[in-house]
Amino acid sequence: MKTKAVVALLVALLVVVSGCIGGGTQEKSTPSATSQPHEQSETQTTSSAPTNTQREAQDQTNLKTVNFSELFSKVIQLSLNPTVIEKGNLTIEYDGKRIHGRYDFVISNLSESVFYLGAMGLPDDPTALILNVSIEGTPLNLSRLKGYRAGSEEVYGTRIKPSYLIVYEIPVDSSKSSIKGTITYSLKYPLFLDDFWQYAGSPIMGFSITNSKSFGLNLTYSLPEGYSLVIPGYGVLTGSGRISGDRLMDSLHCSFIRRGEIVSEKFSVSGINVTVYLASSQYVPEGWNKTIALIKQAIGLYYNITGVRPVNSTYIVFNPDFSRSFAPEPEMGIIIIGGRSNIRILYERKPNSLPHELAHLWFAGYVGESPFNEGFATYFETLAIQRFTPWGKLYLKRQEDNIEKYGTISINEAYKLTETGQHALNMSVSVVIYQKVNFFLRSLQYLLGDETFSKGIHTLLERCHGKEYTLTDIQKSFEKASGKDLDWFFDEWINSIALPDYKVTQLKISENGGGYNLTFTITDANNFTMPVPIRIYLENGEYLDERIWVNGTATVSLELPGKPVKIVIDPEEVMANVNRESRVNDVAVKVD
Ligand SMILES: [Zn+2]
């Protein structure tokens, strides 16, 4: 299955809980101690006074009001399994405040007696989107249609601008080979919703046929003087005109309109043609230069490690309609970076968004669908952050803290919950699927060595090019690359919620001629089998790195050229483990 921009781009691949790096704690996606999974909060509010969303839902008597998580799950399943093919002509006129549009469409390949139309709205602004639908020339009374409605008011325990999504069930005669329909709409633009899944279809449409694959669109557009429409793959459009394309609807879901010039840059790196778009209101020279440099560095790094060029061209859109980033069409090379802030603030507070989404060109664009794409993207993103920005150490620490706090389910359990989109709503699923899988891969790299690990990545990319893949594919690829059985390693990291919990005991130091003998025991309360990196700092500030196999416990005996003063376990953060600090016989011990 391919990722498809749908109602609210719900199956997009995004950066969920990485949080901001340079900007303190003010960003919405930074986990806090009081964060609750979405569904729990829904339950808590249902017994209190009706919210705006619930009051308005009473008008729509045939719509079943469900919680957002439930509708989200339904939409993901509909959009990942498109049953109808959609072609159409869309005309949009923007007047600087509203988009007035008309969409004439034909859907074919009907197998059911309904198709699904998703639409969005604001509970406190009934005129945000005004929609009229007719099928085969007969206008539909939308308030009579069956379907589902859900309000969205928070994510990870943080309040967001309230919005709602509706999925209408539109009855059709499935004995016909195709059905014609017309949707006319008037949409307030821009709406500035807080999260990407609050938009249905696209910020410039507000609706989409949920269970369809759009193949063939003609777009006629008209913009006021001084405005630009950015469509990735089609460029920057002004005035009025007409364009067409088989995948134009997918591109349109990633588009935006803004007043003023669009800052754009084109270059080639590792054989990939890159085009970057930014609204001029968000342009700051220093932030732009650092961002362009990071794009070049990240693509170069990923190409070197993977040995794969996933696309010929990529379009990176800093889209001011979104605050979060995602890669809705990675096989088309399209990447959306939430561009609500100016480019300098984006670079400083969320430098991880860009390298994360770029990694999806490989993991989602080159290989097919898998929940593990998020972990691979987080792995590559973290490498880029470590190598090309000053925030590597802080970033790893934050991820490891999240895993200790939220890692309450195993990777295997989280994997199953991604089928219903829970990684975009539930903090535990999200932390495990993004950040714990990242650490799982870092540990695998340390176990196998850099060269064998790269070979395994390359093997996986080629084995699963254009195909969905599973954990078995990952394990087989790394087993093939290393020639080793990795059952034990996958089992202990994938099926357990435990983390290694190391302690140093029985530490003895003795002088030995000009040097010192150091002996100690490492014990892991959770009994993992792992090669453990250990750094010993000497009195003169120098250090030595050792690699010790710990199978529940290990005794270490070292001859050192100077007096040891500090032992750091896992200094480069190759594994997610319980962090602690202590002193043993005057030696500082830090488990990092
Ligand atoms: Zn992602």
Coordinates of C-alpha atoms and ligand atoms in Angstrom, one line a residue:
M1 CA 0.0 0.0 0.0
K2 CA 1.1 3.5 -0.7
T3 CA 0.7 6.4 1.6
K4 CA -2.0 8.7 0.3
A5 CA -3.1 12.2 1.3
V6 CA -6.6 11.7 2.6
V7 CA -9.1 13.3 4.9
A8 CA -6.7 15.3 7.0
L9 CA -3.7 13.6 5.5
L10 CA -4.2 11.1 8.3
V11 CA -1.7 8.5 7.2
A12 CA 1.1 10.9 6.7
L13 CA 4.4 10.1 8.2
L14 CA 5.3 12.6 10.8
V15 CA 7.5 13.8 13.6
V16 CA 5.3 13.2 16.6
V17 CA 7.0 13.5 19.9
S18 CA 10.5 14.5 19.2
G19 CA 9.7 17.9 20.8
C20 CA 11.7 21.0 20.3
I21 CA 15.4 21.0 20.7
G22 CA 16.8 24.4 21.1
G23 CA 13.7 26.3 22.2
G24 CA 13.0 25.2 25.8
T25 CA 9.6 23.7 26.6
Q26 CA 7.1 26.0 24.9
E27 CA 6.5 23.8 21.9
K28 CA 3.2 21.9 21.9
S29 CA 4.7 18.5 21.1
T30 CA 7.1 18.4 24.0
P31 CA 5.9 15.7 26.3
S32 CA 5.0 16.8 29.8
A33 CA 4.6 14.7 32.9
T34 CA 0.8 15.3 32.9
S35 CA 0.3 14.2 29.3
Q36 CA -2.5 11.7 28.9
P37 CA -3.4 9.5 26.0
H38 CA -6.1 11.1 23.9
E39 CA -8.8 8.5 24.6
Q40 CA -8.6 8.9 28.4
S41 CA -9.3 12.6 28.2
E42 CA -12.2 11.9 25.9
T43 CA -13.7 9.6 28.5
Q44 CA -13.2 12.2 31.2
T45 CA -15.1 14.9 29.4
T46 CA -18.1 13.0 28.2
S47 CA -20.0 13.1 31.6
S48 CA -19.5 16.9 32.0
A49 CA -21.4 19.7 30.1
P50 CA -21.6 19.3 26.3
T51 CA -18.8 21.0 24.4
N52 CA -19.4 23.1 21.4
T53 CA -18.6 20.1 19.2
Q54 CA -21.2 18.0 20.9
R55 CA -23.9 20.7 20.8
E56 CA -23.5 21.2 17.1
A57 CA -23.5 17.5 16.5
Q58 CA -27.1 17.4 17.6
D59 CA -28.1 19.2 14.4
Q60 CA -26.5 16.5 12.3
T61 CA -28.9 13.8 13.6
N62 CA -27.9 11.1 11.2
L63 CA -24.2 11.4 12.0
K64 CA -22.9 9.1 14.7
T65 CA -20.8 11.1 17.1
V66 CA -17.7 9.1 17.9
N67 CA -14.4 9.9 19.7
F68 CA -11.6 11.2 17.5
S69 CA -9.5 8.1 17.9
E70 CA -12.2 5.9 16.6
L71 CA -12.8 8.1 13.5
F72 CA -9.1 8.5 12.9
S73 CA -8.8 4.7 12.9
K74 CA -11.7 4.4 10.4
V75 CA -10.3 7.0 8.1
I76 CA -6.9 5.4 8.0
Q77 CA -8.4 2.0 7.1
L78 CA -10.5 3.6 4.4
S79 CA -7.7 5.6 2.9
L80 CA -5.1 2.8 3.0
N81 CA -7.5 0.5 1.1
P82 CA -8.9 2.7 -1.6
T83 CA -11.7 1.0 -3.4
V84 CA -12.7 3.6 -6.0
I85 CA -10.8 5.6 -8.6
E86 CA -11.4 9.3 -8.8
K87 CA -10.8 11.8 -11.7
G88 CA -11.9 15.4 -11.8
N89 CA -11.8 19.0 -12.8
L90 CA -11.3 21.5 -9.9
T91 CA -11.7 25.2 -10.3
I92 CA -10.6 27.5 -7.4
E93 CA -10.9 31.2 -7.1
Y94 CA -9.3 32.9 -4.1
D95 CA -10.3 36.4 -3.1
G96 CA -7.7 36.8 -0.2
K97 CA -10.2 35.6 2.4
R98 CA -12.1 32.6 1.0
I99 CA -11.5 30.0 -1.6
H100 CA -14.6 29.4 -3.8
G101 CA -14.3 26.1 -5.6
R102 CA -16.1 23.7 -7.8
Y103 CA -15.1 20.1 -8.2
D104 CA -16.6 18.0 -10.9
F105 CA -15.6 14.4 -10.4
V106 CA -16.1 10.9 -11.7
I107 CA -15.6 7.8 -9.6
S108 CA -15.3 4.4 -11.0
N109 CA -14.5 0.9 -9.9
L110 CA -17.5 0.9 -7.6
S111 CA -17.8 -2.2 -5.5
E112 CA -19.9 -0.9 -2.6
S113 CA -23.2 1.0 -2.5
V114 CA -21.6 3.9 -0.7
F115 CA -18.5 6.0 -1.0
Y116 CA -17.0 8.1 1.8
L117 CA -16.6 11.9 1.7
G118 CA -14.5 13.5 4.5
A119 CA -15.0 17.1 5.4
M120 CA -13.6 19.4 8.1
G121 CA -15.0 22.3 10.1
L122 CA -14.6 24.5 13.1
P123 CA -17.2 24.1 15.9
D124 CA -17.1 27.8 16.7
D125 CA -17.3 28.9 13.0
P126 CA -20.1 27.2 11.0
T127 CA -19.2 29.2 7.9
A128 CA -15.5 28.0 7.8
L129 CA -16.5 25.5 5.1
I130 CA -19.7 25.6 3.2
L131 CA -20.2 22.4 1.1
N132 CA -22.8 21.5 -1.5
V133 CA -22.8 18.0 -3.1
S134 CA -24.8 16.6 -5.9
I135 CA -24.6 13.1 -7.4
E136 CA -25.7 12.5 -11.0
G137 CA -27.3 16.0 -11.0
T138 CA -29.3 15.5 -7.8
P139 CA -28.4 17.7 -4.9
L140 CA -27.8 15.9 -1.6
N141 CA -29.2 17.0 1.8
L142 CA -26.0 16.5 3.8
S143 CA -27.8 16.7 7.1
R144 CA -29.8 13.6 6.1
L145 CA -26.7 11.5 5.3
K146 CA -25.4 8.8 7.5
G147 CA -21.8 9.0 8.7
Y148 CA -19.5 9.8 11.5
R149 CA -18.4 12.9 13.3
A150 CA -15.6 13.5 15.8
G151 CA -14.2 16.6 17.5
S152 CA -10.5 17.1 18.1
E153 CA -9.5 19.4 20.9
E154 CA -6.2 18.1 22.2
V155 CA -3.2 16.0 21.3
Y156 CA -0.9 14.3 23.9
G157 CA -2.8 16.1 26.7
T158 CA -2.3 19.6 25.2
R159 CA -5.2 21.7 24.0
I160 CA -5.3 22.5 20.3
K161 CA -7.6 24.7 18.2
P162 CA -10.9 22.8 18.2
S163 CA -12.0 21.3 14.9
Y164 CA -14.1 18.4 13.7
L165 CA -14.0 15.9 11.0
I166 CA -17.1 14.3 9.3
V167 CA -17.1 11.3 7.2
Y168 CA -20.3 11.1 5.1
E169 CA -21.5 7.8 3.7
I170 CA -22.8 8.8 0.2
P171 CA -25.2 6.2 -1.3
V172 CA -24.6 5.3 -4.9
D173 CA -25.8 2.7 -7.4
S174 CA -22.9 0.3 -7.5
S175 CA -24.3 -1.5 -10.6
K176 CA -23.1 1.5 -12.7
S177 CA -19.6 1.5 -14.0
S178 CA -19.1 5.1 -12.8
I179 CA -20.8 7.9 -11.0
K180 CA -20.6 11.7 -11.7
G181 CA -20.7 14.2 -8.9
T182 CA -20.2 17.9 -8.2
I183 CA -19.0 19.6 -5.1
T184 CA -19.1 23.3 -4.7
Y185 CA -17.5 24.8 -1.7
S186 CA -16.6 28.1 0.0
L187 CA -13.7 27.8 2.5
K188 CA -12.2 30.4 4.8
Y189 CA -8.4 30.4 4.0
P190 CA -6.1 30.1 5.8
L191 CA -7.7 28.4 8.8
F192 CA -4.5 27.9 10.9
L193 CA -5.5 24.6 12.4
D194 CA -3.0 23.3 14.9
D195 CA -2.5 19.8 13.7
F196 CA -2.2 18.2 10.2
W197 CA -4.9 15.7 10.8
Q198 CA -7.5 18.4 11.4
Y199 CA -7.4 19.3 7.7
A200 CA -9.6 17.2 5.5
G201 CA -7.9 16.6 2.1
S202 CA -6.0 19.8 2.0
P203 CA -6.0 23.2 3.7
I204 CA -7.1 24.6 0.3
M205 CA -10.0 22.2 -0.1
G206 CA -11.3 21.0 3.3
F207 CA -12.8 17.8 1.9
S208 CA -11.8 14.7 0.1
I209 CA -13.1 11.4 -1.1
T210 CA -11.7 9.2 1.7
N211 CA -11.7 5.7 0.0
S212 CA -10.5 6.8 -3.4
K213 CA -7.3 6.9 -5.3
S214 CA -7.2 10.1 -7.3
F215 CA -5.7 9.6 -10.7
G216 CA -6.1 12.5 -13.1
L217 CA -6.9 16.1 -12.1
N218 CA -7.3 19.3 -14.1
L219 CA -6.9 22.4 -12.0
T220 CA -8.1 25.9 -13.0
Y221 CA -7.0 28.6 -10.6
S222 CA -7.5 32.3 -10.1
L223 CA -5.6 34.3 -7.5
P224 CA -5.6 38.0 -6.6
E225 CA -2.7 40.0 -7.7
G226 CA 0.4 39.6 -5.6
Y227 CA -0.5 36.0 -4.4
S228 CA 1.3 32.8 -5.1
L229 CA 0.1 29.2 -5.2
V230 CA 2.9 26.7 -4.5
I231 CA 2.2 23.2 -5.8
P232 CA 5.2 20.8 -5.3
G233 CA 6.2 19.3 -8.6
Y234 CA 4.4 22.1 -10.5
G235 CA 6.1 25.2 -9.2
V236 CA 4.9 28.6 -8.1
L237 CA 1.8 29.8 -9.8
T238 CA 0.4 33.3 -10.0
G239 CA -2.6 35.1 -11.6
S240 CA -4.8 32.6 -13.3
G241 CA -4.2 29.5 -15.4
R242 CA -4.8 25.8 -15.8
I243 CA -2.6 22.7 -15.1
S244 CA -3.1 19.0 -15.2
G245 CA -1.5 15.8 -13.9
D246 CA -2.2 12.2 -13.0
R247 CA -1.0 12.8 -9.4
L248 CA -1.9 16.5 -9.2
M249 CA -4.5 15.9 -6.4
D250 CA -1.7 14.4 -4.2
S251 CA 0.5 17.4 -4.9
L252 CA -2.5 19.8 -4.2
H253 CA -2.8 18.3 -0.7
C254 CA 0.6 19.7 0.0
S255 CA 0.1 23.1 -1.5
F256 CA -0.4 26.6 0.0
I257 CA -1.4 30.1 -1.1
R258 CA 0.3 33.2 0.3
R259 CA 0.6 36.8 -0.5
G260 CA 4.1 37.9 -1.7
E261 CA 7.0 36.2 -3.4
I262 CA 8.0 32.6 -2.7
V263 CA 11.6 32.0 -1.8
S264 CA 12.8 29.0 -3.8
E265 CA 16.1 27.3 -4.3
K266 CA 17.1 24.4 -6.6
F267 CA 20.3 22.3 -6.3
S268 CA 21.5 18.8 -6.7
V269 CA 23.0 16.6 -4.0
S270 CA 24.1 13.0 -4.3
G271 CA 22.4 12.9 -7.7
I272 CA 19.0 14.0 -6.3
N273 CA 17.5 17.2 -7.6
V274 CA 16.2 19.3 -4.7
T275 CA 13.6 22.1 -4.8
V276 CA 12.8 24.0 -1.6
Y277 CA 9.9 26.5 -1.2
L278 CA 9.3 29.0 1.6
A279 CA 6.8 31.9 1.9
S280 CA 8.8 35.2 1.9
S281 CA 7.1 36.2 5.2
Q282 CA 9.0 33.3 6.9
Y283 CA 12.4 34.1 5.3
V284 CA 15.4 35.0 7.5
P285 CA 18.8 34.8 5.7
E286 CA 20.7 33.0 8.4
G287 CA 18.0 30.4 9.1
W288 CA 17.6 29.8 5.4
N289 CA 21.3 29.2 4.9
K290 CA 21.6 26.8 7.8
T291 CA 18.5 25.0 6.6
I292 CA 19.8 24.6 3.1
A293 CA 23.1 23.3 4.5
L294 CA 21.3 20.8 6.7
I295 CA 19.3 19.5 3.7
K296 CA 22.6 18.9 1.7
Q297 CA 24.4 17.3 4.7
A298 CA 21.5 15.0 5.6
I299 CA 20.9 13.8 2.0
G300 CA 24.6 13.2 1.6
L301 CA 24.8 11.2 4.8
Y302 CA 21.8 9.1 4.1
Y303 CA 23.0 8.3 0.6
N304 CA 26.4 7.3 1.9
I305 CA 25.0 5.0 4.6
T306 CA 22.3 3.4 2.4
G307 CA 23.9 3.3 -1.0
V308 CA 20.4 4.0 -2.4
R309 CA 19.1 7.0 -4.3
P310 CA 15.4 6.8 -3.5
V311 CA 14.0 9.5 -5.9
N312 CA 15.3 11.6 -8.8
S313 CA 13.7 14.7 -7.4
T314 CA 12.5 15.9 -4.1
Y315 CA 10.3 18.9 -3.3
I316 CA 10.6 20.4 0.2
V317 CA 7.7 22.7 1.1
F318 CA 7.9 24.9 4.2
N319 CA 4.1 25.0 4.3
P320 CA 2.7 27.9 6.6
D321 CA -0.7 26.1 6.8
F322 CA 0.9 23.4 9.0
S323 CA 2.6 23.4 12.4
R324 CA 3.8 19.8 12.2
S325 CA 5.9 18.1 9.5
F326 CA 5.1 15.0 7.5
A327 CA 5.9 13.2 4.3
P328 CA 2.6 12.5 2.7
E329 CA 3.9 11.5 -0.7
P330 CA 7.5 10.3 -0.2
E331 CA 7.6 8.2 -3.3
M332 CA 6.8 11.4 -5.3
G333 CA 9.6 13.1 -3.3
I334 CA 7.2 15.5 -1.5
I335 CA 8.0 16.6 2.0
I336 CA 6.0 19.1 4.1
I337 CA 7.7 20.9 6.9
G338 CA 5.3 22.7 9.2
G339 CA 6.2 26.3 8.4
R340 CA 4.1 28.3 10.9
S341 CA 7.3 29.9 12.3
N342 CA 10.0 31.7 10.4
I343 CA 12.8 29.6 9.1
R344 CA 15.3 30.7 11.8
I345 CA 13.0 29.7 14.7
L346 CA 12.2 26.5 12.9
Y347 CA 15.8 25.6 12.5
E348 CA 16.6 26.4 16.1
R349 CA 13.6 24.8 17.8
K350 CA 12.8 21.9 15.5
P351 CA 16.0 21.1 13.6
N352 CA 14.9 17.4 13.6
S353 CA 11.8 17.8 11.5
L354 CA 13.7 18.3 8.2
P355 CA 16.2 15.4 8.6
H356 CA 13.3 13.2 9.8
E357 CA 11.1 13.8 6.8
L358 CA 14.1 13.6 4.4
A359 CA 14.8 10.1 5.8
H360 CA 11.2 9.1 4.7
L361 CA 12.3 9.4 1.1
W362 CA 14.2 6.2 1.8
F363 CA 11.9 4.7 4.5
A364 CA 8.4 5.1 3.1
G365 CA 9.4 6.4 -0.4
Y366 CA 11.8 3.7 -1.5
V367 CA 10.5 0.8 0.6
G368 CA 6.7 0.6 1.2
E369 CA 4.5 0.9 4.2
S370 CA 5.7 -0.3 7.6
P371 CA 5.3 1.1 11.1
F372 CA 9.1 0.6 11.3
N373 CA 9.6 3.5 8.9
E374 CA 9.1 5.9 11.8
G375 CA 11.9 4.3 13.8
F376 CA 14.3 4.2 10.8
A377 CA 13.4 7.9 10.1
T378 CA 14.1 8.8 13.7
Y379 CA 17.4 6.8 13.6
F380 CA 18.6 8.8 10.5
E381 CA 17.3 12.1 11.9
T382 CA 19.2 11.5 15.1
L383 CA 22.4 10.8 13.3
A384 CA 22.0 14.0 11.3
I385 CA 21.3 16.0 14.5
Q386 CA 24.4 14.5 16.2
R387 CA 26.6 15.2 13.2
F388 CA 25.5 18.5 11.9
T389 CA 24.0 20.5 14.8
P390 CA 25.1 21.3 18.4
W391 CA 22.1 19.5 19.9
G392 CA 23.0 15.8 19.5
K393 CA 23.6 15.0 23.2
L394 CA 20.6 16.8 24.4
Y395 CA 18.4 15.2 21.8
L396 CA 19.5 11.7 22.7
K397 CA 19.0 12.4 26.4
R398 CA 15.5 13.6 25.8
Q399 CA 14.6 10.5 23.8
E400 CA 16.0 8.2 26.4
D401 CA 14.1 10.0 29.2
N402 CA 10.9 9.6 27.1
I403 CA 11.5 5.9 26.8
E404 CA 11.9 5.5 30.5
K405 CA 8.8 7.5 31.2
Y406 CA 6.4 6.4 28.4
G407 CA 7.8 3.1 27.2
T408 CA 5.0 1.1 28.9
I409 CA 4.3 -1.2 26.0
S410 CA 6.7 -3.3 23.9
I411 CA 7.7 -2.5 20.3
N412 CA 5.7 -5.5 19.2
E413 CA 2.5 -4.2 20.9
A414 CA 3.0 -0.6 19.7
Y415 CA 3.6 -2.0 16.1
K416 CA 0.1 -3.5 16.2
L417 CA -1.5 -0.3 17.4
T418 CA -0.1 1.8 14.5
E419 CA -2.6 0.1 12.2
T420 CA -5.3 2.4 13.8
G421 CA -3.1 5.4 13.8
Q422 CA -2.4 5.4 17.6
H423 CA 1.2 6.6 17.1
A424 CA -0.2 10.0 16.1
L425 CA -2.5 10.2 19.2
N426 CA -1.1 8.1 22.0
M427 CA 2.1 9.1 23.7
S428 CA 3.3 5.6 24.7
V429 CA 2.7 4.2 21.2
S430 CA 4.4 7.2 19.7
V431 CA 7.5 7.1 21.9
V432 CA 8.0 3.4 21.4
I433 CA 7.4 3.4 17.6
Y434 CA 9.7 6.5 17.0
Q435 CA 12.2 6.7 19.8
K436 CA 12.6 3.2 21.2
V437 CA 12.9 1.7 17.7
N438 CA 15.6 4.3 17.1
F439 CA 17.6 3.1 20.1
F440 CA 16.9 -0.5 19.1
L441 CA 18.7 0.3 15.8
R442 CA 21.5 2.1 17.5
S443 CA 22.1 -0.9 19.7
L444 CA 22.0 -3.2 16.6
Q445 CA 24.6 -1.0 14.9
Y446 CA 26.8 -1.2 18.0
L447 CA 26.4 -5.0 18.0
L448 CA 27.2 -5.5 14.3
G449 CA 29.6 -2.6 13.6
D450 CA 29.1 0.3 11.2
E451 CA 29.9 -1.5 8.0
T452 CA 27.8 -4.5 8.6
F453 CA 24.9 -2.4 9.8
S454 CA 25.0 -0.2 6.6
K455 CA 25.1 -3.4 4.6
G456 CA 21.9 -4.6 6.5
I457 CA 20.2 -1.3 5.8
H458 CA 21.0 -1.5 2.1
T459 CA 19.8 -5.2 2.0
L460 CA 16.5 -4.2 3.6
L461 CA 16.0 -1.3 1.2
E462 CA 16.6 -3.4 -1.9
R463 CA 14.6 -6.4 -0.5
C464 CA 11.6 -4.3 0.3
H465 CA 11.7 -1.7 -2.5
G466 CA 8.1 -0.7 -3.3
K467 CA 6.8 -3.3 -0.9
E468 CA 5.3 -3.4 2.6
Y469 CA 7.6 -4.9 5.1
T470 CA 7.6 -6.4 8.5
L471 CA 9.9 -7.1 11.4
T472 CA 10.9 -10.4 9.8
D473 CA 12.2 -8.6 6.7
I474 CA 14.3 -6.4 9.0
Q475 CA 15.7 -9.3 10.9
K476 CA 16.4 -11.3 7.8
S477 CA 18.2 -8.4 6.1
F478 CA 20.6 -7.9 9.1
E479 CA 21.1 -11.6 9.5
K480 CA 22.0 -11.9 5.8
A481 CA 24.4 -8.9 6.1
S482 CA 26.1 -10.2 9.2
G483 CA 25.9 -14.0 8.7
K484 CA 24.6 -14.2 12.3
D485 CA 21.5 -15.5 14.0
L486 CA 19.9 -12.4 15.6
D487 CA 16.8 -14.1 17.2
W488 CA 18.0 -13.4 20.7
F489 CA 18.7 -9.8 20.1
F490 CA 15.3 -9.1 18.4
D491 CA 13.5 -11.0 21.1
E492 CA 14.9 -9.1 24.0
W493 CA 14.3 -5.7 22.5
I494 CA 11.1 -6.2 20.6
N495 CA 9.0 -8.2 23.0
S496 CA 9.9 -6.7 26.4
I497 CA 9.3 -3.4 28.0
A498 CA 12.3 -3.8 30.3
L499 CA 15.5 -1.8 29.7
P500 CA 19.0 -2.8 30.8
D501 CA 19.6 -1.5 34.3
Y502 CA 23.3 -1.6 35.0
K503 CA 25.1 -1.3 38.3
V504 CA 28.8 -1.4 39.1
T505 CA 29.9 -3.2 42.2
Q506 CA 33.1 -4.8 43.7
L507 CA 35.3 -2.1 42.4
K508 CA 39.0 -2.4 43.3
I509 CA 41.9 -0.2 42.2
S510 CA 45.5 -1.2 42.9
E511 CA 48.8 0.4 41.8
N512 CA 50.8 -1.7 39.4
G513 CA 54.3 -0.3 38.7
G514 CA 53.7 3.0 36.9
G515 CA 50.0 2.2 36.2
Y516 CA 46.9 0.9 37.9
N517 CA 44.8 -2.3 37.9
L518 CA 41.0 -1.7 37.8
T519 CA 38.5 -4.5 38.5
F520 CA 34.8 -4.3 38.9
T521 CA 31.6 -6.2 38.2
I522 CA 28.7 -5.0 36.1
T523 CA 25.3 -6.4 36.9
D524 CA 22.2 -5.9 34.8
A525 CA 19.0 -6.2 36.9
N526 CA 17.0 -7.0 33.8
N527 CA 19.4 -9.7 32.4
F528 CA 20.0 -8.4 28.9
T529 CA 22.7 -9.9 26.7
M530 CA 24.5 -6.9 25.2
P531 CA 27.9 -5.7 24.3
V532 CA 28.2 -2.6 26.6
P533 CA 30.4 0.4 25.8
I534 CA 32.4 1.6 28.8
R535 CA 34.5 4.7 29.0
I536 CA 37.1 5.0 31.8
Y537 CA 38.3 8.5 32.6
L538 CA 41.8 8.9 34.1
E539 CA 43.0 11.5 36.5
N540 CA 44.8 13.4 33.7
G541 CA 41.5 13.8 31.8
E542 CA 42.3 11.2 29.1
Y543 CA 39.9 8.3 28.6
L544 CA 39.8 4.7 27.2
D545 CA 36.9 3.0 25.6
E546 CA 36.2 -0.7 26.2
R547 CA 33.5 -3.0 24.9
I548 CA 32.4 -5.5 27.5
W549 CA 29.9 -8.4 26.8
V550 CA 27.4 -8.4 29.7
N551 CA 25.2 -11.4 29.9
G552 CA 23.3 -10.4 33.0
T553 CA 26.6 -9.9 34.7
A554 CA 30.3 -9.5 33.8
T555 CA 33.6 -9.0 35.6
V556 CA 36.0 -6.4 34.1
S557 CA 39.7 -6.4 34.7
L558 CA 41.8 -3.7 33.1
E559 CA 45.4 -2.4 33.3
L560 CA 45.4 1.4 33.0
P561 CA 48.2 3.9 32.4
G562 CA 46.8 6.3 35.0
K563 CA 44.5 6.4 38.0
P564 CA 40.8 5.9 37.1
V565 CA 38.4 8.5 38.4
K566 CA 35.2 8.0 36.5
I567 CA 33.4 5.1 34.7
V568 CA 30.7 6.0 32.1
I569 CA 28.5 3.2 30.8
D570 CA 27.0 3.9 27.3
P571 CA 28.8 7.3 26.8
E572 CA 27.6 7.6 23.2
E573 CA 24.0 6.6 23.9
V574 CA 24.0 3.4 21.8
M575 CA 21.2 1.9 24.0
A576 CA 18.1 2.8 25.9
N577 CA 18.9 1.9 29.5
V578 CA 18.0 3.1 33.0
N579 CA 20.2 6.1 33.8
R580 CA 21.8 6.5 37.2
E581 CA 24.8 8.0 38.9
S582 CA 26.7 6.8 42.0
R583 CA 30.2 6.6 43.6
V584 CA 31.9 3.3 44.2
N585 CA 35.2 3.4 46.2
D586 CA 35.8 7.0 45.2
V587 CA 35.2 6.4 41.5
A588 CA 32.3 8.2 39.9
V589 CA 30.0 5.8 38.0
K590 CA 27.6 7.2 35.4
V591 CA 25.2 5.0 33.6
D592 CA 24.2 7.2 30.6
Ligands
ZN1 ZN 8.0 10.1 10.3

